[in-house]
Amino acid sequence: MIIASVADGGKSRSQRTDIRHWALWSLPRQALVVLLTIEVLAGSVMIIELVRANPTKSDLGRFALLAVLSAIYGEAEDRTDRFRRGRAAKGPYIDATSVWTFAGVLLLPAGYAALLVVVVYAHTMLRAHRHRSWYPHRIAYTAAAITLSALAGTAINSSLSDIHQISTGAAQVLGVAGAMVGYRLINELAIAVVMYLATRPARLTEVTLKPDEIAVEMATLILGAFTAQTVIQMPWLTPAVLVLIVMMFRGLLVKKLEVAAATDGKTGLLNATAWRELAQRHLWRAVREDQAAGALVIDLDRFKALNDQHGHLAGDLALKTVAECIKHELRDYDAVGRYGGEEFVALLPNAGANAAMRVAERVRERIEACPITAEDGTTIHLTASIGVATYPTHGNELDELIRAADTALYAAKDAGRNAVRLAEGRTASVTSHEPRSTPA
Ligand code: GH3
Ligand code: MG
Ligand code: MG
């Protein structure tokens, strides 16, 4: 399942609960039109299907069982779920509700499969209301998108599993697979379109799931298919599915937390601790394999003045832009991190003095060439000074290399900034340029 996390701004809870202040109304018009259309469409088709349905006793029993299981799961995982939601402040995110709603797709008449989605999300809404994360339009829209997905899923499933030309088993497998694909596509499309129209991100990938997330989502649907089978054949075993799902989703959360703990929030680079760990591993390998390694310490020039002149937000944006510039000039396996304030570090495996100096010079040039547009519309140009040290010439330990590169950095600052220097006063390919338009 995917929840559309569209930014709602910093409104207070009472403002958010008051319908006139709903962030919904501040969505761009196109996003609002698509969102309301999908909600109305999902609601109307569900009502038509409910009226047409003629549920058996076992349909109603299965509906109740899935609703109860999802409610128990929701309550049991309330805290971790909230935490997960907070981590996905931007972009779509996955949770386990598809297990129940997709099982409903395979087991229930269309109208009841859709009603199950509404029940599941009504409970989600209730839980959100209990906490401060009360964004009713997000939950309502997600519910509408999933309701449509469920309706499409049931239609595909029943039409494919009714094919008489193939064996019953093959038709059932085809039905489940088709329902899965239909459910996923409609879900992803509905969420991505509205998120795209609402946020207009530079890249489409910001509103779609990443490959590993798609894998989790597919695994969730497969679990939903197993749940459906368990409900049919051994209903008393269904609570065991709950345990499985809790274990699976908690395991995924641990992985997310590990990544979050290693990442610098402002730039997306490694934070100092994580960088040191990775850089240390690179250095040990260099020692083992008798290879060179280069260390870069990159410090932005007169950054305090930029903050003073354009504000801290512009400063933060500059840090993010510079991080992108640095990453762009390095290889995937180089370790890049934010060491502190406006200071970045990189450890380059297999780079001797010449290679490291070349890379440092490229990074310097790229930062100098990259304009940063502040919120007030002004264009800022930044420059950086870079100190370079290499293993084994300037030290065998990581701290020695950083110290040597730091000393070289001071030399670059002394030389007038916007410059690259190699440790211990070496003169190889030293460059120095006065800053173009750094604020005084
Ligand atoms: P120099 O050319 O000598 O390096 O001058 P500088 O102004 O860059 O150096 P200084 O160390 O005096 O100032 C660094 C400034 O970086 C101080 C602080 O305001 C700013 N800074 C540190 N961390 C952040 C941050 O996370 N965001 C923003 N916006 N500014 C930061
Ligand atoms: Mg600085
Ligand atoms: Mg500094």
Coordinates of C-alpha atoms and ligand atoms in Angstrom, one line a residue:
M1 CA 0.0 0.0 0.0
I2 CA 1.1 3.5 -0.7
I3 CA 0.3 6.6 1.3
A4 CA 0.7 9.9 -0.6
S5 CA 2.7 12.2 1.6
V6 CA 2.0 15.6 0.2
A7 CA 3.5 18.4 2.3
D8 CA 0.9 20.1 4.4
G9 CA 2.9 23.0 5.8
G10 CA 3.3 23.8 9.5
K11 CA -0.3 24.0 10.6
S12 CA -1.4 23.5 14.1
R13 CA -3.6 20.5 14.9
S14 CA -6.8 22.5 15.4
Q15 CA -6.1 24.3 12.1
R16 CA -5.7 20.9 10.4
T17 CA -8.9 19.5 11.8
D18 CA -10.9 22.5 10.8
I19 CA -12.2 21.7 7.3
R20 CA -11.7 25.3 6.1
H21 CA -8.0 25.0 6.9
W22 CA -7.5 21.6 5.3
A23 CA -4.3 21.5 3.3
L24 CA -6.5 19.9 0.6
W25 CA -7.8 23.3 -0.5
S26 CA -4.3 24.6 -1.0
L27 CA -3.4 21.8 -3.4
P28 CA -2.8 23.0 -7.0
R29 CA -6.1 23.0 -9.0
Q30 CA -5.1 20.1 -11.3
A31 CA -4.1 17.9 -8.4
L32 CA -7.4 18.8 -6.6
V33 CA -9.4 17.9 -9.7
V34 CA -7.8 14.5 -10.1
L35 CA -8.0 13.8 -6.4
L36 CA -11.7 14.6 -6.1
T37 CA -12.5 12.8 -9.4
I38 CA -10.8 9.6 -8.1
E39 CA -12.6 9.9 -4.7
V40 CA -16.0 10.3 -6.3
L41 CA -15.4 7.6 -8.9
A42 CA -14.2 5.1 -6.2
G43 CA -17.1 5.9 -3.9
S44 CA -19.8 5.6 -6.6
V45 CA -18.5 2.4 -8.1
M46 CA -18.3 0.9 -4.6
I47 CA -21.9 1.8 -3.8
I48 CA -23.1 0.4 -7.2
E49 CA -21.2 -2.8 -6.5
L50 CA -22.5 -3.1 -2.9
V51 CA -26.1 -2.7 -4.1
R52 CA -25.5 -5.4 -6.8
A53 CA -23.8 -7.8 -4.5
N54 CA -25.5 -10.7 -3.1
P55 CA -23.1 -11.9 -0.4
T56 CA -23.3 -15.3 1.1
K57 CA -22.8 -16.0 4.8
S58 CA -19.3 -17.1 4.3
D59 CA -18.5 -13.8 2.4
L60 CA -19.7 -11.9 5.4
G61 CA -17.7 -14.1 7.7
R62 CA -14.5 -13.6 5.7
F63 CA -15.2 -9.8 5.5
A64 CA -15.5 -9.7 9.3
L65 CA -12.4 -11.9 9.8
L66 CA -10.2 -9.7 7.5
A67 CA -11.5 -6.5 9.1
V68 CA -10.8 -7.8 12.6
L69 CA -7.3 -9.0 11.7
S70 CA -6.4 -5.6 10.1
A71 CA -7.7 -3.8 13.2
I72 CA -5.6 -5.9 15.5
Y73 CA -2.5 -5.4 13.3
G74 CA -3.2 -1.6 13.2
E75 CA -3.4 -1.4 16.9
A76 CA -0.4 -3.7 17.5
E77 CA 1.8 -1.8 15.1
D78 CA 0.4 1.7 15.9
R79 CA 3.7 3.1 17.2
T80 CA 6.1 1.6 14.6
D81 CA 3.6 2.6 11.8
R82 CA 3.6 6.2 13.0
F83 CA 7.4 6.2 13.1
R84 CA 7.5 4.8 9.6
R85 CA 5.1 7.4 8.3
G86 CA 7.3 10.2 9.9
R87 CA 10.3 8.8 8.1
A88 CA 8.6 9.1 4.8
A89 CA 7.9 12.8 5.1
K90 CA 8.3 13.2 1.4
G91 CA 7.4 10.7 -1.3
P92 CA 5.3 7.6 -1.2
Y93 CA 5.7 4.9 1.5
I94 CA 4.6 1.3 2.1
D95 CA 2.8 -0.4 4.9
A96 CA 1.1 -3.7 5.5
T97 CA -2.6 -2.9 4.9
S98 CA -2.4 -4.4 1.4
V99 CA -2.2 -7.9 2.9
W100 CA -5.8 -7.5 4.2
T101 CA -7.2 -5.5 1.3
F102 CA -5.6 -7.8 -1.3
A103 CA -6.9 -10.9 0.5
G104 CA -10.3 -9.2 0.3
V105 CA -9.8 -8.7 -3.5
L106 CA -9.3 -12.5 -3.9
L107 CA -12.1 -13.6 -1.5
L108 CA -14.9 -11.1 -1.6
P109 CA -17.5 -9.8 -4.0
A110 CA -16.2 -6.5 -5.5
G111 CA -18.4 -4.2 -3.4
Y112 CA -17.3 -5.9 -0.2
A113 CA -13.6 -5.9 -1.2
A114 CA -14.0 -2.1 -1.7
L115 CA -15.9 -1.7 1.6
L116 CA -13.1 -3.6 3.4
V117 CA -10.6 -0.9 2.1
V118 CA -12.9 1.8 3.5
V119 CA -13.1 0.0 6.9
V120 CA -9.3 -0.5 7.0
Y121 CA -8.7 3.2 6.3
A122 CA -11.4 4.4 8.6
H123 CA -9.4 2.7 11.3
T124 CA -6.2 4.3 10.0
M125 CA -8.0 7.7 10.1
L126 CA -9.1 7.0 13.7
R127 CA -5.5 6.1 14.7
A128 CA -4.1 9.2 13.0
H129 CA -6.7 11.4 14.7
R130 CA -5.5 10.0 18.1
H131 CA -2.0 11.3 17.2
R132 CA -0.9 14.5 15.8
S133 CA -0.5 13.2 12.3
W134 CA -4.0 14.1 11.3
Y135 CA -4.1 14.6 7.6
P136 CA -7.6 13.4 6.6
H137 CA -7.3 14.2 2.9
R138 CA -4.2 12.1 2.5
I139 CA -5.8 9.1 4.1
A140 CA -9.1 9.6 2.3
Y141 CA -7.3 9.9 -1.0
T142 CA -5.1 6.8 -0.4
A143 CA -8.3 4.9 0.6
A144 CA -10.0 6.0 -2.7
A145 CA -6.9 5.0 -4.7
I146 CA -6.8 1.6 -3.0
T147 CA -10.6 1.2 -3.4
L148 CA -10.2 1.6 -7.1
S149 CA -7.3 -0.8 -7.1
A150 CA -9.4 -3.3 -5.3
L151 CA -12.3 -2.9 -7.7
A152 CA -10.0 -3.4 -10.7
G153 CA -8.3 -6.3 -8.9
T154 CA -11.6 -8.1 -8.3
A155 CA -12.8 -7.5 -11.9
I156 CA -9.5 -8.9 -13.4
N157 CA -9.5 -11.8 -10.9
S158 CA -13.0 -12.9 -11.7
S159 CA -12.7 -12.6 -15.4
L160 CA -9.4 -14.4 -15.6
S161 CA -10.3 -17.2 -13.3
D162 CA -13.4 -17.9 -15.3
I163 CA -11.5 -18.8 -18.4
H164 CA -12.7 -22.3 -19.3
Q165 CA -10.1 -23.1 -22.0
I166 CA -7.4 -23.7 -19.4
S167 CA -7.3 -25.9 -16.3
T168 CA -8.9 -24.5 -13.1
G169 CA -5.5 -24.3 -11.4
A170 CA -3.9 -22.3 -14.2
A171 CA -6.9 -20.0 -14.4
Q172 CA -6.7 -19.3 -10.7
V173 CA -3.0 -18.5 -10.8
L174 CA -3.7 -16.2 -13.8
G175 CA -6.5 -14.6 -11.9
V176 CA -4.3 -13.9 -8.8
A177 CA -1.4 -12.6 -10.9
G178 CA -3.6 -10.4 -13.0
A179 CA -5.3 -9.0 -10.0
M180 CA -1.9 -8.3 -8.4
V181 CA -0.7 -6.4 -11.5
G182 CA -4.0 -4.4 -11.9
Y183 CA -4.1 -3.5 -8.2
R184 CA -0.4 -2.4 -8.2
L185 CA -0.7 -0.4 -11.4
I186 CA -3.8 1.5 -10.4
N187 CA -2.5 2.2 -6.9
E188 CA 0.8 3.5 -8.1
L189 CA -0.7 5.5 -11.0
A190 CA -3.3 7.2 -8.8
I191 CA -0.8 8.1 -6.1
A192 CA 2.0 9.2 -8.5
V193 CA -0.3 11.4 -10.6
V194 CA -1.6 13.4 -7.7
M195 CA 1.7 13.7 -6.0
Y196 CA 3.3 14.8 -9.2
L197 CA 0.6 17.5 -9.8
A198 CA 0.8 18.6 -6.2
T199 CA 4.6 18.9 -5.8
R200 CA 5.9 19.1 -9.4
P201 CA 9.2 17.4 -8.5
A202 CA 12.2 17.8 -10.7
R203 CA 12.4 14.0 -11.2
L204 CA 9.4 11.6 -11.7
T205 CA 11.2 9.0 -9.5
E206 CA 10.5 11.2 -6.4
V207 CA 6.8 10.2 -6.6
T208 CA 7.2 6.6 -7.6
L209 CA 8.3 3.6 -5.6
K210 CA 11.9 2.5 -5.9
P211 CA 12.7 -1.0 -7.1
D212 CA 13.3 -2.3 -3.6
E213 CA 10.0 -0.8 -2.4
I214 CA 8.2 -2.4 -5.4
A215 CA 9.7 -5.7 -4.3
V216 CA 8.3 -5.2 -0.8
E217 CA 4.9 -4.1 -2.1
M218 CA 4.8 -7.3 -4.3
A219 CA 5.8 -9.4 -1.3
T220 CA 2.9 -7.8 0.6
L221 CA 0.5 -8.7 -2.1
I222 CA 1.8 -12.3 -2.2
L223 CA 1.3 -12.5 1.5
G224 CA -2.2 -11.2 0.8
A225 CA -2.8 -14.1 -1.6
F226 CA -1.5 -16.6 1.0
T227 CA -3.8 -15.0 3.6
A228 CA -6.7 -15.5 1.3
Q229 CA -5.9 -19.2 1.0
T230 CA -5.5 -19.5 4.7
V231 CA -8.8 -17.8 5.3
I232 CA -10.5 -20.3 2.9
Q233 CA -8.8 -23.5 4.1
M234 CA -7.7 -22.9 7.7
P235 CA -9.3 -19.7 9.1
W236 CA -8.1 -20.6 12.7
L237 CA -4.5 -20.3 11.4
T238 CA -4.9 -16.7 10.1
P239 CA -3.6 -15.0 13.4
A240 CA -0.2 -16.7 12.4
V241 CA -0.2 -14.4 9.3
L242 CA -0.3 -11.4 11.7
V243 CA 2.9 -12.6 13.3
L244 CA 4.6 -13.1 9.9
I245 CA 3.6 -9.6 8.8
V246 CA 4.8 -7.9 12.0
M247 CA 8.1 -9.7 11.7
M248 CA 8.5 -8.8 8.0
F249 CA 7.7 -5.1 8.4
R250 CA 9.7 -4.6 11.6
G251 CA 12.7 -6.2 9.8
L252 CA 12.3 -3.7 7.0
L253 CA 12.1 -0.8 9.5
V254 CA 15.5 -1.8 11.0
K255 CA 17.1 -1.5 7.6
K256 CA 15.5 2.0 7.1
L257 CA 16.7 3.1 10.5
E258 CA 20.3 2.0 9.7
V259 CA 20.3 4.0 6.6
A260 CA 18.8 7.0 8.4
A261 CA 21.3 6.8 11.2
A262 CA 24.2 7.0 8.7
T263 CA 22.8 9.9 6.6
D264 CA 23.2 13.6 7.1
G265 CA 19.7 15.0 7.0
K266 CA 20.6 18.3 5.2
T267 CA 22.7 16.9 2.4
G268 CA 21.9 13.2 2.1
L269 CA 25.6 12.4 2.3
L270 CA 27.0 10.2 5.0
N271 CA 27.2 11.8 8.4
A272 CA 30.6 12.1 10.1
T273 CA 30.4 8.8 12.1
A274 CA 29.2 6.8 9.1
W275 CA 31.8 8.4 6.8
R276 CA 34.6 7.5 9.3
E277 CA 33.5 3.9 9.4
L278 CA 33.4 3.6 5.6
A279 CA 36.6 5.6 5.1
Q280 CA 38.4 3.4 7.6
R281 CA 37.3 0.3 5.8
H282 CA 38.6 1.8 2.5
L283 CA 41.9 2.6 4.1
W284 CA 42.4 -0.8 5.6
R285 CA 41.8 -2.3 2.2
A286 CA 44.3 0.1 0.7
V287 CA 46.9 -1.0 3.3
R288 CA 46.1 -4.7 2.7
E289 CA 46.3 -4.5 -1.0
D290 CA 49.2 -2.0 -1.0
Q291 CA 47.2 0.6 -3.0
A292 CA 47.2 4.4 -2.6
A293 CA 44.2 6.3 -1.2
G294 CA 43.4 10.0 -1.2
A295 CA 41.7 12.1 1.4
L296 CA 40.0 15.4 0.6
V297 CA 38.8 18.0 3.1
I298 CA 36.5 20.6 1.4
D299 CA 35.5 23.8 3.2
L300 CA 33.2 26.4 1.7
D301 CA 34.7 29.9 1.5
R302 CA 33.2 32.7 3.6
F303 CA 30.0 30.7 4.3
K304 CA 29.2 32.7 7.3
A305 CA 28.8 35.8 5.1
L306 CA 26.4 33.9 2.9
N307 CA 24.3 33.0 5.9
D308 CA 24.4 36.6 7.1
Q309 CA 23.4 38.0 3.8
H310 CA 20.9 35.5 2.5
G311 CA 19.7 33.7 5.6
H312 CA 20.2 30.2 7.0
L313 CA 17.7 28.6 4.6
A314 CA 19.8 29.8 1.6
G315 CA 22.8 28.5 3.5
D316 CA 21.2 25.1 3.9
L317 CA 20.2 25.0 0.2
A318 CA 23.8 25.9 -0.7
L319 CA 25.0 22.9 1.4
K320 CA 22.7 20.6 -0.4
T321 CA 23.7 21.9 -3.8
V322 CA 27.4 21.6 -3.0
A323 CA 26.9 18.1 -1.8
E324 CA 25.4 17.2 -5.2
C325 CA 28.3 18.9 -7.0
I326 CA 30.8 16.9 -4.9
K327 CA 29.0 13.6 -5.5
H328 CA 28.8 14.3 -9.2
E329 CA 32.6 14.5 -9.5
L330 CA 33.3 11.4 -7.5
R331 CA 33.0 7.7 -8.3
D332 CA 30.2 5.6 -6.7
Y333 CA 32.7 3.8 -4.5
D334 CA 34.3 6.9 -3.1
A335 CA 33.3 7.7 0.5
V336 CA 31.8 11.2 0.7
G337 CA 30.4 12.8 3.9
R338 CA 29.5 16.0 5.6
Y339 CA 32.0 16.3 8.4
G340 CA 30.5 19.3 10.2
G341 CA 29.0 22.7 9.4
E342 CA 30.2 23.6 5.9
E343 CA 33.0 21.1 5.7
F344 CA 32.9 18.0 3.6
V345 CA 35.2 15.0 3.4
A346 CA 36.0 12.3 0.8
L347 CA 38.1 9.2 0.8
L348 CA 39.1 8.0 -2.7
P349 CA 40.4 4.4 -2.9
N350 CA 43.1 3.8 -5.4
A351 CA 43.9 7.5 -5.8
G352 CA 47.5 8.7 -5.5
A353 CA 48.5 12.4 -5.2
N354 CA 48.0 13.2 -8.9
A355 CA 44.6 11.5 -9.2
A356 CA 43.4 13.0 -5.9
M357 CA 44.6 16.5 -6.9
R358 CA 42.8 16.1 -10.3
V359 CA 39.6 15.1 -8.6
A360 CA 39.9 17.9 -6.0
E361 CA 40.4 20.5 -8.8
R362 CA 37.3 19.2 -10.6
V363 CA 35.3 19.5 -7.5
R364 CA 36.5 23.0 -6.9
E365 CA 35.7 24.0 -10.5
R366 CA 32.2 22.5 -10.3
I367 CA 31.3 24.2 -7.0
E368 CA 32.6 27.5 -8.5
A369 CA 30.5 27.0 -11.6
C370 CA 27.3 26.0 -9.9
P371 CA 24.8 28.8 -9.2
I372 CA 22.5 28.6 -6.2
T373 CA 19.2 30.3 -6.4
A374 CA 18.1 31.6 -3.0
E375 CA 14.4 31.8 -1.9
D376 CA 14.4 35.6 -2.7
G377 CA 15.4 34.8 -6.3
T378 CA 19.0 36.0 -6.0
T379 CA 21.7 33.9 -7.5
I380 CA 24.6 33.1 -5.3
H381 CA 28.0 31.8 -6.4
L382 CA 30.0 29.9 -3.9
T383 CA 33.6 28.7 -3.8
A384 CA 35.5 26.1 -1.8
S385 CA 39.0 25.5 -0.6
I386 CA 40.3 21.9 -0.6
G387 CA 43.1 20.2 1.2
V388 CA 44.4 16.9 -0.1
A389 CA 46.5 14.2 1.6
T390 CA 47.3 10.6 0.4
Y391 CA 48.1 7.3 1.9
P392 CA 50.9 6.3 2.4
T393 CA 52.8 9.5 1.7
H394 CA 51.0 11.7 4.4
G395 CA 50.1 9.0 7.0
N396 CA 48.9 5.5 7.6
E397 CA 46.0 6.3 9.9
L398 CA 42.7 8.0 8.9
D399 CA 43.2 10.7 11.6
E400 CA 46.7 11.5 10.3
L401 CA 45.4 11.8 6.7
I402 CA 42.5 14.1 7.9
R403 CA 45.0 16.2 9.9
A404 CA 47.3 16.5 6.9
A405 CA 44.5 17.4 4.5
D406 CA 43.2 19.9 7.1
T407 CA 46.6 21.6 7.3
A408 CA 46.7 21.8 3.5
L409 CA 43.2 23.3 3.6
Y410 CA 44.5 26.1 5.8
A411 CA 47.2 26.7 3.3
A412 CA 44.6 26.9 0.5
K413 CA 42.6 29.5 2.6
D414 CA 45.8 31.5 3.2
A415 CA 46.5 31.5 -0.5
G416 CA 43.3 33.4 -1.1
R417 CA 40.6 30.7 -1.0
N418 CA 38.9 28.9 -4.0
A419 CA 42.1 26.8 -4.2
V420 CA 43.4 23.3 -3.9
R421 CA 46.5 22.3 -1.9
L422 CA 48.3 19.1 -1.4
A423 CA 49.6 18.3 2.1
E424 CA 53.1 19.2 3.3
G425 CA 53.4 22.1 1.0
R426 CA 53.8 20.1 -2.1
T427 CA 53.4 22.2 -5.2
A428 CA 51.9 19.8 -7.7
S429 CA 49.1 21.4 -9.7
V430 CA 48.3 24.0 -7.2
T431 CA 45.7 26.5 -8.3
S432 CA 44.3 29.7 -6.7
H433 CA 41.6 32.0 -7.9
E434 CA 39.9 34.9 -6.1
P435 CA 36.3 34.2 -5.4
R436 CA 34.0 35.4 -8.1
S437 CA 31.1 36.8 -6.2
T438 CA 31.4 35.6 -2.6
P439 CA 29.8 38.1 -0.3
A440 CA 32.3 40.2 1.5
Ligands
GH3_1 P1 36.2 30.5 5.6 O1 36.3 31.0 4.2 O2 37.4 30.9 6.4 O3 36.0 29.1 5.7 O4 35.0 31.3 6.3 P2 33.6 30.7 6.7 O5 32.7 31.9 7.0 O6 33.2 29.7 5.8 O7 34.1 30.0 8.1 P3 33.5 29.9 9.5 O8 34.0 28.6 10.1 O9 33.8 31.2 10.2 O10 31.9 29.8 9.4 C1 31.3 28.7 9.0 C2 29.8 29.0 9.0 O11 29.0 28.0 8.6 C3 29.3 29.3 10.4 C4 27.9 28.9 10.4 O12 27.0 30.0 10.4 C5 27.8 28.2 9.1 N1 27.1 26.9 9.2 C6 27.6 25.8 9.8 N2 26.7 24.8 9.7 C7 25.6 25.3 9.0 C8 24.4 24.7 8.6 O13 24.0 23.6 8.8 N3 23.5 25.5 7.9 C9 23.9 26.8 7.6 N4 23.0 27.5 6.9 N5 25.0 27.3 8.0 C10 25.9 26.6 8.7
MG2 MG 34.3 27.9 5.5
MG3 MG 34.6 25.5 8.2

